């Protein structure tokens, strides 16, 4: 049962081959048996899952249907879940039970999805390896000595290990697409404003976006359908109709114009990944796509700009964790200042503290123009590059990451080395564009992802291209040994 995709589960439930309660019990047992190897969950919600599964079975018995009705999922542990620990991977929020559900959580619950638990993540979503979690590192099911990517590493590892078919995730600079690439999954970062951020604990508010992680584009379409839509509670949510993503998967790729940026194939890219990307291009050409070389001249400035903007926003967002209102409070504070200092010093891990310091510095009176303002100007240039490219092409294709998943600990002492691995994903967040990563092959037994980017609100186009590719390739069907 654990090998089924969301689409297969929906068919099985409709045909009464099994019930949601049976499926939920099977997956909970599998999690108990296998998760200790990969550490992909922070909290399990067995009781909630079984009651949601029972309710879903009853709704089906009463004639209701729906692709998510009775489907088991999990939420990255930064989506607020009412009455359930929502830790953001941090000691700071280890004791925090959210007083309300995030919009994404509420929408998926209303659609009948069954929440198995909350998945591990880099602390406050800062990272690319899932090693900064207070709950310990997550291991990559493809090779337990390697990282699964981050910050949504728990969601990715759990889905890759077939502990469940799909999970929610968030992407501020690549945290859906990069772990998808590292674990052989399909992951979609929607257009900024497509999925509500209400109840999603903020890292960098102008970049954060929730989206689906699953094994196939078909499943990403199903999960995104349940997540997307206007939310008056989120002032950056956009009131744009949500298309039927599943219905849009069968479009022909005949004449599809694919832009391949020449800057993507620079010295930093592992040549074996470059070869796999070229193979995926050939595959899409066979399906009728037309390839065109394009240029994104300001790409080289994206990482420095992101690593000013994201920490700046984080330093502001994380000021609310003061030991008074939320989460961790130090023992026996001497006075208010001591309470703030020690609660934050003890509650936040080192990567979070580093980013708060960088961000506060970049925003400080003397340096604002030199760093933050400059970074915002670069952000506009990056966006303009994409706007001119999309005058000529329908999607942009390239690698998701320059290298496959690295060994646990390999980049822990050198944060900048990890930041540089975000080179292909960060630009989409700076511009607010949708992006998808899908499996494209293996290097040394480790998965490689190909990234597709599209104009605003063209998630459907990305899913269609990925689905057509997956109908003609079998990379996404490969399973890690032992799972
Ligand atoms: N790796 C990037 C960072 O550390 C992106 C993280 C994310 O998308 N949440 O900021």
Coordinates of C-alpha atoms and ligand atoms in Angstrom, one line a residue:
X1 CA 0.0 0.0 0.0
X2 CA 2.8 2.4 0.8
X3 CA 4.0 2.6 -2.8
X4 CA 0.8 4.3 -4.0
X5 CA 0.7 7.8 -5.2
X6 CA -2.1 10.2 -4.2
X7 CA -3.8 9.6 -7.6
X8 CA -3.7 5.8 -7.0
X9 CA -4.9 6.2 -3.4
X10 CA -7.9 8.3 -4.6
X11 CA -8.8 5.5 -7.1
X12 CA -8.4 2.8 -4.5
X13 CA -10.6 4.6 -2.0
X14 CA -13.2 5.2 -4.7
X15 CA -13.2 1.6 -5.8
X16 CA -13.4 0.5 -2.1
X17 CA -10.2 -1.5 -2.4
X18 CA -9.2 -0.3 1.1
X19 CA -10.4 2.3 3.6
X20 CA -8.6 5.5 4.7
X21 CA -8.4 4.0 8.2
X22 CA -6.6 0.9 6.9
X23 CA -4.2 3.0 4.8
X24 CA -3.6 5.4 7.7
X25 CA -2.8 2.4 10.1
X26 CA -0.5 0.9 7.5
X27 CA 1.5 4.1 7.1
X28 CA 1.6 4.9 10.8
X29 CA 3.1 1.4 11.4
X30 CA 5.6 2.0 8.6
X31 CA 6.6 5.3 10.1
X32 CA 7.1 3.7 13.5
X33 CA 9.3 1.0 11.9
X34 CA 11.4 3.1 9.5
X35 CA 11.5 6.7 10.6
X36 CA 14.1 6.2 13.2
X37 CA 16.6 5.7 10.3
X38 CA 15.8 9.0 8.7
X39 CA 14.3 11.2 11.5
X40 CA 11.8 12.9 9.1
X41 CA 9.1 13.6 11.7
X42 CA 9.2 15.9 14.7
X43 CA 5.7 15.0 15.9
X44 CA 3.2 12.2 15.0
X45 CA -0.5 12.9 15.2
X46 CA -1.9 9.3 15.3
X47 CA -5.1 10.2 17.1
X48 CA -5.9 13.1 14.8
X49 CA -5.0 11.0 11.8
X50 CA -7.3 8.1 12.7
X51 CA -10.2 10.4 13.5
X52 CA -9.7 12.3 10.2
X53 CA -9.5 8.9 8.3
X54 CA -12.6 7.7 9.9
X55 CA -14.5 10.9 9.1
X56 CA -13.2 10.7 5.5
X57 CA -14.4 7.1 5.2
X58 CA -17.8 8.2 6.4
X59 CA -17.9 11.1 4.0
X60 CA -17.1 8.7 1.1
X61 CA -19.8 6.2 2.4
X62 CA -22.3 9.1 2.2
X63 CA -21.5 9.7 -1.5
X64 CA -18.8 12.4 -1.3
X65 CA -15.7 12.1 -3.4
X66 CA -12.5 14.2 -3.9
X67 CA -8.9 13.5 -4.7
X68 CA -7.8 14.3 -1.2
X69 CA -10.7 12.8 0.7
X70 CA -9.0 10.2 3.0
X71 CA -5.5 10.8 1.6
X72 CA -2.6 10.7 4.2
X73 CA -0.2 13.7 4.2
X74 CA 2.0 15.5 6.7
X75 CA 2.8 19.2 7.2
X76 CA 6.2 20.8 7.5
X77 CA 6.4 21.9 11.1
X78 CA 6.1 25.6 10.4
X79 CA 2.4 25.4 9.4
X80 CA 0.4 26.1 12.5
X81 CA -1.7 23.2 13.7
X82 CA -4.3 24.0 16.4
X83 CA -3.5 22.4 19.7
X84 CA -0.5 20.5 18.2
X85 CA 3.2 21.4 18.7
X86 CA 4.4 23.7 15.9
X87 CA 8.1 23.9 16.5
X88 CA 9.7 25.3 13.3
X89 CA 12.6 22.9 14.0
X90 CA 13.6 25.2 17.0
X91 CA 14.1 24.8 20.7
X92 CA 12.5 28.3 20.8
X93 CA 9.1 26.8 19.9
X94 CA 9.5 23.3 21.3
X95 CA 6.7 24.0 23.8
X96 CA 4.5 26.0 21.3
X97 CA 1.1 24.6 20.5
X98 CA -0.5 26.8 17.8
X99 CA -3.8 28.3 18.8
X100 CA -5.2 28.1 15.3
X101 CA -4.7 26.2 12.0
X102 CA -2.8 27.8 9.1
X103 CA -5.0 28.4 6.1
X104 CA -3.2 25.6 4.2
X105 CA -3.8 23.2 7.1
X106 CA -7.5 24.1 7.3
X107 CA -8.1 23.9 3.6
X108 CA -6.5 20.5 3.3
X109 CA -8.4 19.2 6.3
X110 CA -11.6 20.5 4.8
X111 CA -10.8 18.6 1.6
X112 CA -10.5 15.5 3.7
X113 CA -6.7 15.0 3.9
X114 CA -5.5 13.0 6.9
X115 CA -2.6 14.5 8.8
X116 CA -0.1 11.9 10.0
X117 CA 2.2 14.4 11.6
X118 CA 4.6 17.3 11.4
X119 CA 7.8 17.0 9.5
X120 CA 11.4 17.9 10.5
X121 CA 13.0 21.0 9.0
X122 CA 15.9 23.3 9.3
X123 CA 15.5 25.7 12.2
X124 CA 13.1 28.5 11.0
X125 CA 13.5 27.1 7.5
X126 CA 17.1 28.4 7.3
X127 CA 19.3 25.9 5.5
X128 CA 19.8 23.6 2.6
X129 CA 20.7 20.4 4.4
X130 CA 18.2 19.9 7.2
X131 CA 21.1 19.8 9.6
X132 CA 20.2 22.9 11.7
X133 CA 17.0 21.4 13.2
X134 CA 17.0 21.3 17.0
X135 CA 15.5 17.8 16.6
X136 CA 18.6 16.5 14.8
X137 CA 19.5 16.1 11.2
X138 CA 17.3 14.3 8.6
X139 CA 19.0 11.5 6.6
X140 CA 18.6 11.0 2.9
X141 CA 16.8 7.7 2.2
X142 CA 18.9 7.3 -1.0
X143 CA 22.1 7.2 1.1
X144 CA 21.8 7.6 4.9
X145 CA 25.2 9.3 5.0
X146 CA 24.0 12.2 2.9
X147 CA 21.7 15.1 3.5
X148 CA 18.2 15.2 2.1
X149 CA 18.4 18.9 1.3
X150 CA 16.6 21.6 3.2
X151 CA 14.8 23.3 4.7
X152 CA 11.9 20.9 3.9
X153 CA 14.1 17.9 4.4
X154 CA 11.7 16.0 6.6
X155 CA 8.8 16.3 4.2
X156 CA 11.1 15.2 1.3
X157 CA 12.8 12.3 3.2
X158 CA 9.4 11.0 4.4
X159 CA 7.9 11.0 0.9
X160 CA 11.0 9.6 -0.7
X161 CA 11.0 6.7 1.9
X162 CA 7.4 5.9 1.0
X163 CA 6.3 6.8 4.6
X164 CA 3.5 8.7 2.9
X165 CA 2.6 9.9 -0.6
X166 CA 2.9 13.6 -0.3
X167 CA 3.6 16.5 2.2
X168 CA 3.4 20.2 2.4
X169 CA 6.6 22.3 2.3
X170 CA 7.8 25.8 1.9
X171 CA 10.3 27.5 -0.4
X172 CA 12.0 30.8 0.5
X173 CA 15.1 30.2 -1.6
X174 CA 14.7 26.7 -2.8
X175 CA 13.5 24.6 0.1
X176 CA 10.9 22.7 -1.9
X177 CA 12.8 22.3 -5.1
X178 CA 16.2 21.5 -3.7
X179 CA 15.1 18.7 -1.3
X180 CA 12.9 17.4 -4.2
X181 CA 16.0 17.2 -6.4
X182 CA 18.1 15.5 -3.6
X183 CA 15.5 12.8 -2.9
X184 CA 14.1 12.1 -6.4
X185 CA 10.7 13.8 -5.9
X186 CA 8.7 16.4 -7.7
X187 CA 8.2 19.7 -5.8
X188 CA 6.5 22.9 -6.8
X189 CA 7.1 26.4 -5.5
X190 CA 4.0 28.3 -6.6
X191 CA 3.9 32.0 -7.6
X192 CA 4.3 34.3 -4.7
X193 CA 0.7 35.0 -3.4
X194 CA -0.8 31.8 -4.9
X195 CA -0.8 29.9 -1.6
X196 CA -1.8 31.6 1.7
X197 CA 1.0 32.3 4.2
X198 CA -1.5 32.8 7.0
X199 CA -0.4 30.6 9.9
X200 CA 2.9 29.7 8.1
X201 CA 5.6 30.8 10.5
X202 CA 7.5 33.5 8.7
X203 CA 11.2 33.3 7.7
X204 CA 11.4 36.0 4.9
X205 CA 7.9 37.2 4.2
X206 CA 8.5 38.6 0.7
X207 CA 10.0 35.3 -0.4
X208 CA 8.2 32.5 1.5
X209 CA 5.7 30.4 -0.4
X210 CA 4.1 27.1 0.5
X211 CA 3.7 24.3 -2.0
X212 CA 3.5 20.5 -2.5
X213 CA 6.2 17.8 -2.4
X214 CA 5.2 14.5 -3.9
X215 CA 6.6 11.8 -6.2
X216 CA 4.8 12.9 -9.4
X217 CA 3.6 16.0 -11.1
X218 CA 0.2 14.4 -11.1
X219 CA 0.2 14.3 -7.3
X220 CA 1.6 17.9 -7.0
X221 CA -1.4 19.0 -9.0
X222 CA -3.7 17.3 -6.6
X223 CA -2.0 18.7 -3.5
X224 CA -1.6 22.2 -4.9
X225 CA -5.3 22.2 -5.8
X226 CA -6.1 21.8 -2.1
X227 CA -3.6 24.5 -1.0
X228 CA -4.0 27.3 -3.5
X229 CA -6.4 30.2 -3.5
X230 CA -7.1 33.7 -2.3
X231 CA -7.1 34.2 1.5
X232 CA -8.3 37.6 2.9
X233 CA -6.2 36.8 6.0
X234 CA -3.0 37.1 4.0
X235 CA -2.5 40.6 2.6
X236 CA -0.1 39.3 -0.1
X237 CA -2.5 36.6 -1.2
X238 CA -3.6 37.2 -4.8
X239 CA -7.2 37.0 -5.9
X240 CA -6.6 35.0 -9.1
X241 CA -8.8 32.1 -10.1
X242 CA -7.3 28.7 -9.4
X243 CA -7.4 26.5 -12.5
X244 CA -8.2 22.7 -12.4
X245 CA -4.5 21.6 -12.3
X246 CA -5.3 17.9 -12.8
X247 CA -7.4 18.6 -15.9
X248 CA -4.6 20.7 -17.3
X249 CA -2.0 17.8 -17.3
X250 CA -2.8 16.4 -20.8
X251 CA -1.7 19.4 -23.0
X252 CA 0.6 18.6 -25.9
X253 CA 4.1 20.0 -25.7
X254 CA 4.2 20.5 -29.5
X255 CA 5.8 23.9 -30.1
X256 CA 6.5 24.6 -26.4
X257 CA 9.4 27.1 -26.3
X258 CA 11.9 26.1 -23.7
X259 CA 14.6 28.6 -22.8
X260 CA 17.9 27.3 -21.5
X261 CA 20.0 30.1 -19.9
X262 CA 23.7 29.9 -21.0
X263 CA 24.7 31.1 -17.5
X264 CA 23.4 27.9 -16.0
X265 CA 26.2 25.8 -17.5
X266 CA 29.1 27.6 -15.8
X267 CA 32.1 26.1 -14.1
X268 CA 30.2 25.4 -10.8
X269 CA 27.9 22.8 -12.3
X270 CA 28.9 19.1 -11.9
X271 CA 29.4 18.0 -15.5
X272 CA 27.5 14.7 -14.8
X273 CA 24.5 16.8 -13.8
X274 CA 24.9 18.9 -17.0
X275 CA 24.7 15.7 -19.0
X276 CA 21.5 14.6 -17.3
X277 CA 20.0 18.0 -17.9
X278 CA 20.9 17.8 -21.6
X279 CA 19.2 14.3 -21.7
X280 CA 16.0 15.8 -20.3
X281 CA 16.1 18.5 -22.9
X282 CA 16.4 15.9 -25.6
X283 CA 13.4 14.0 -24.1
X284 CA 11.3 17.2 -24.2
X285 CA 12.4 17.9 -27.8
X286 CA 11.1 14.4 -28.7
X287 CA 7.7 15.5 -27.3
X288 CA 7.7 18.5 -29.6
X289 CA 9.4 21.2 -27.5
X290 CA 11.6 23.8 -29.2
X291 CA 14.9 24.8 -27.4
X292 CA 16.3 28.3 -27.4
X293 CA 19.4 29.6 -25.7
X294 CA 18.6 32.6 -23.5
X295 CA 20.5 34.7 -21.0
X296 CA 19.9 35.8 -17.4
X297 CA 22.8 38.2 -17.1
X298 CA 22.1 39.2 -13.5
X299 CA 22.0 35.7 -12.1
X300 CA 25.4 36.0 -10.6
X301 CA 24.2 38.7 -8.2
X302 CA 21.2 36.7 -6.9
X303 CA 22.9 34.9 -4.0
X304 CA 24.5 38.0 -2.4
X305 CA 21.2 39.9 -2.8
X306 CA 19.2 37.0 -1.3
X307 CA 21.5 36.5 1.6
X308 CA 21.0 40.2 2.5
X309 CA 17.2 40.3 1.9
X310 CA 16.3 37.0 3.6
X311 CA 18.3 37.6 6.8
X312 CA 17.0 41.2 6.9
X313 CA 13.4 40.0 6.9
X314 CA 14.2 37.2 9.3
X315 CA 15.8 39.5 11.8
X316 CA 12.6 41.5 11.8
X317 CA 10.2 38.5 11.8
X318 CA 12.1 36.7 14.6
X319 CA 12.1 39.7 16.9
X320 CA 8.7 38.4 18.2
X321 CA 10.4 35.5 19.9
X322 CA 11.4 37.4 23.0
X323 CA 10.8 34.9 25.8
X324 CA 7.6 36.8 26.8
X325 CA 5.0 36.0 24.2
X326 CA 6.0 32.8 22.6
X327 CA 8.0 29.7 23.3
X328 CA 11.2 29.3 25.2
X329 CA 12.0 31.4 28.3
X330 CA 15.3 31.2 30.1
X331 CA 15.4 30.1 33.8
X332 CA 15.5 32.8 36.5
X333 CA 16.0 36.0 34.5
X334 CA 17.7 38.8 36.5
X335 CA 15.8 41.5 34.7
X336 CA 13.9 42.2 31.4
X337 CA 17.1 42.6 29.3
X338 CA 18.6 39.4 30.7
X339 CA 15.3 37.6 29.9
X340 CA 15.4 38.8 26.3
X341 CA 19.1 38.0 25.8
X342 CA 19.2 34.6 27.4
X343 CA 15.9 33.4 26.0
X344 CA 17.0 34.3 22.5
X345 CA 20.6 33.2 23.1
X346 CA 19.5 29.8 24.4
X347 CA 16.4 29.3 22.3
X348 CA 17.9 30.0 18.8
X349 CA 20.6 27.8 17.2
X350 CA 23.7 29.2 15.7
X351 CA 22.6 29.5 12.0
X352 CA 19.5 31.4 13.1
X353 CA 21.6 33.7 15.3
X354 CA 24.0 34.3 12.4
X355 CA 21.2 35.4 10.1
X356 CA 19.6 37.6 12.7
X357 CA 22.9 39.4 13.2
X358 CA 23.5 39.8 9.4
X359 CA 20.0 41.0 8.9
X360 CA 20.1 43.5 11.7
X361 CA 23.4 44.8 10.4
X362 CA 22.1 45.2 6.9
X363 CA 19.0 47.1 8.1
X364 CA 20.9 49.4 10.5
X365 CA 20.9 53.1 9.8
X366 CA 24.4 53.4 8.5
X367 CA 24.3 50.4 6.2
X368 CA 20.7 50.2 4.9
X369 CA 21.5 52.0 1.6
X370 CA 24.7 50.0 1.0
X371 CA 23.2 46.6 1.6
X372 CA 19.5 46.3 1.9
X373 CA 18.6 49.0 -0.7
X374 CA 21.2 47.7 -3.1
X375 CA 20.0 44.1 -2.7
X376 CA 16.4 45.3 -3.5
X377 CA 17.7 46.9 -6.7
X378 CA 19.4 43.7 -7.7
X379 CA 16.1 41.9 -7.0
X380 CA 14.4 44.1 -9.6
X381 CA 17.2 43.4 -12.2
X382 CA 16.8 39.7 -11.6
X383 CA 13.0 40.0 -12.2
X384 CA 13.6 42.1 -15.3
X385 CA 15.9 39.4 -16.8
X386 CA 13.1 36.9 -16.4
X387 CA 10.5 39.3 -17.9
X388 CA 12.6 39.7 -21.0
X389 CA 13.3 35.9 -21.2
X390 CA 9.6 35.1 -21.0
X391 CA 8.9 37.4 -24.0
X392 CA 10.7 34.7 -26.0
X393 CA 10.0 31.4 -24.3
X394 CA 7.3 29.6 -22.4
X395 CA 9.4 27.9 -19.7
X396 CA 13.0 28.1 -18.6
X397 CA 14.8 24.8 -17.9
X398 CA 18.0 24.0 -16.1
X399 CA 19.5 22.1 -13.2
X400 CA 17.9 22.5 -9.7
X401 CA 21.2 22.2 -8.0
X402 CA 24.9 22.4 -9.1
X403 CA 25.8 19.2 -7.2
X404 CA 24.0 16.2 -5.8
X405 CA 23.3 15.8 -2.0
X406 CA 26.5 16.2 0.0
X407 CA 27.6 14.2 3.0
X408 CA 26.2 15.0 6.4
X409 CA 28.5 17.5 8.0
X410 CA 30.4 18.3 4.8
X411 CA 29.3 22.0 4.8
X412 CA 28.5 22.5 8.4
X413 CA 31.5 24.6 9.2
X414 CA 31.3 26.7 6.1
X415 CA 27.9 28.3 5.7
X416 CA 28.8 30.2 2.6
X417 CA 29.6 26.9 0.8
X418 CA 26.0 25.9 1.5
X419 CA 24.6 29.2 0.4
X420 CA 26.3 28.9 -3.0
X421 CA 24.4 25.6 -3.6
X422 CA 21.2 27.7 -3.9
X423 CA 22.4 29.4 -7.1
X424 CA 19.7 28.0 -9.4
X425 CA 16.7 28.2 -7.1
X426 CA 17.0 31.6 -5.4
X427 CA 16.2 33.7 -8.5
X428 CA 12.6 32.4 -8.7
X429 CA 12.0 33.6 -5.1
X430 CA 13.5 37.0 -5.8
X431 CA 11.2 37.4 -8.8
X432 CA 8.2 35.7 -7.2
X433 CA 8.0 33.2 -10.1
X434 CA 6.7 29.6 -9.9
X435 CA 9.3 26.8 -10.2
X436 CA 9.2 23.0 -10.2
X437 CA 11.9 20.4 -9.7
X438 CA 11.5 16.9 -11.1
X439 CA 13.7 13.7 -11.2
X440 CA 16.1 13.6 -14.1
X441 CA 18.5 10.8 -13.2
X442 CA 21.3 9.8 -10.8
X443 CA 24.9 10.5 -10.1
X444 CA 26.7 8.1 -7.9
X445 CA 23.4 6.6 -6.8
X446 CA 22.1 10.1 -5.7
X447 CA 19.1 11.7 -7.4
X448 CA 19.4 14.8 -9.7
X449 CA 16.6 17.3 -10.4
X450 CA 15.8 19.3 -13.4
X451 CA 14.2 22.7 -12.7
X452 CA 11.4 24.3 -14.8
X453 CA 10.4 28.0 -14.3
X454 CA 7.3 29.7 -15.8
X455 CA 5.7 33.1 -15.8
X456 CA 3.5 34.2 -12.9
X457 CA 0.5 31.9 -12.2
X458 CA 1.6 29.3 -14.8
X459 CA 1.9 26.5 -12.3
X460 CA -0.4 24.5 -14.6
X461 CA 2.1 24.8 -17.4
X462 CA 4.9 23.5 -15.2
X463 CA 2.8 20.6 -14.0
X464 CA 1.7 19.8 -17.6
X465 CA 5.3 19.7 -18.8
X466 CA 6.5 17.7 -15.9
X467 CA 3.6 15.2 -16.3
X468 CA 4.3 14.7 -20.0
X469 CA 7.9 14.2 -19.2
X470 CA 7.0 11.6 -16.5
X471 CA 4.8 9.7 -18.9
X472 CA 7.9 9.2 -21.0
X473 CA 10.6 8.6 -18.4
X474 CA 10.8 6.5 -15.3
X475 CA 13.3 8.3 -13.0
X476 CA 10.4 9.4 -10.7
X477 CA 9.4 5.7 -10.2
X478 CA 12.8 4.7 -8.7
X479 CA 12.7 3.7 -5.0
X480 CA 15.5 4.0 -2.5
X481 CA 16.9 0.6 -1.4
X482 CA 15.6 -0.4 2.0
X483 CA 12.4 1.6 1.7
Ligands
LIG1 N1 18.8 27.5 1.5 C1 18.1 28.8 1.6 C2 18.3 29.4 2.9 O1 19.0 28.9 3.7 C3 16.6 28.6 1.3 C4 15.8 28.1 2.5 C5 14.4 28.1 2.2 O2 13.9 28.1 1.0 N2 13.6 28.0 3.3 O3 17.9 30.5 3.2

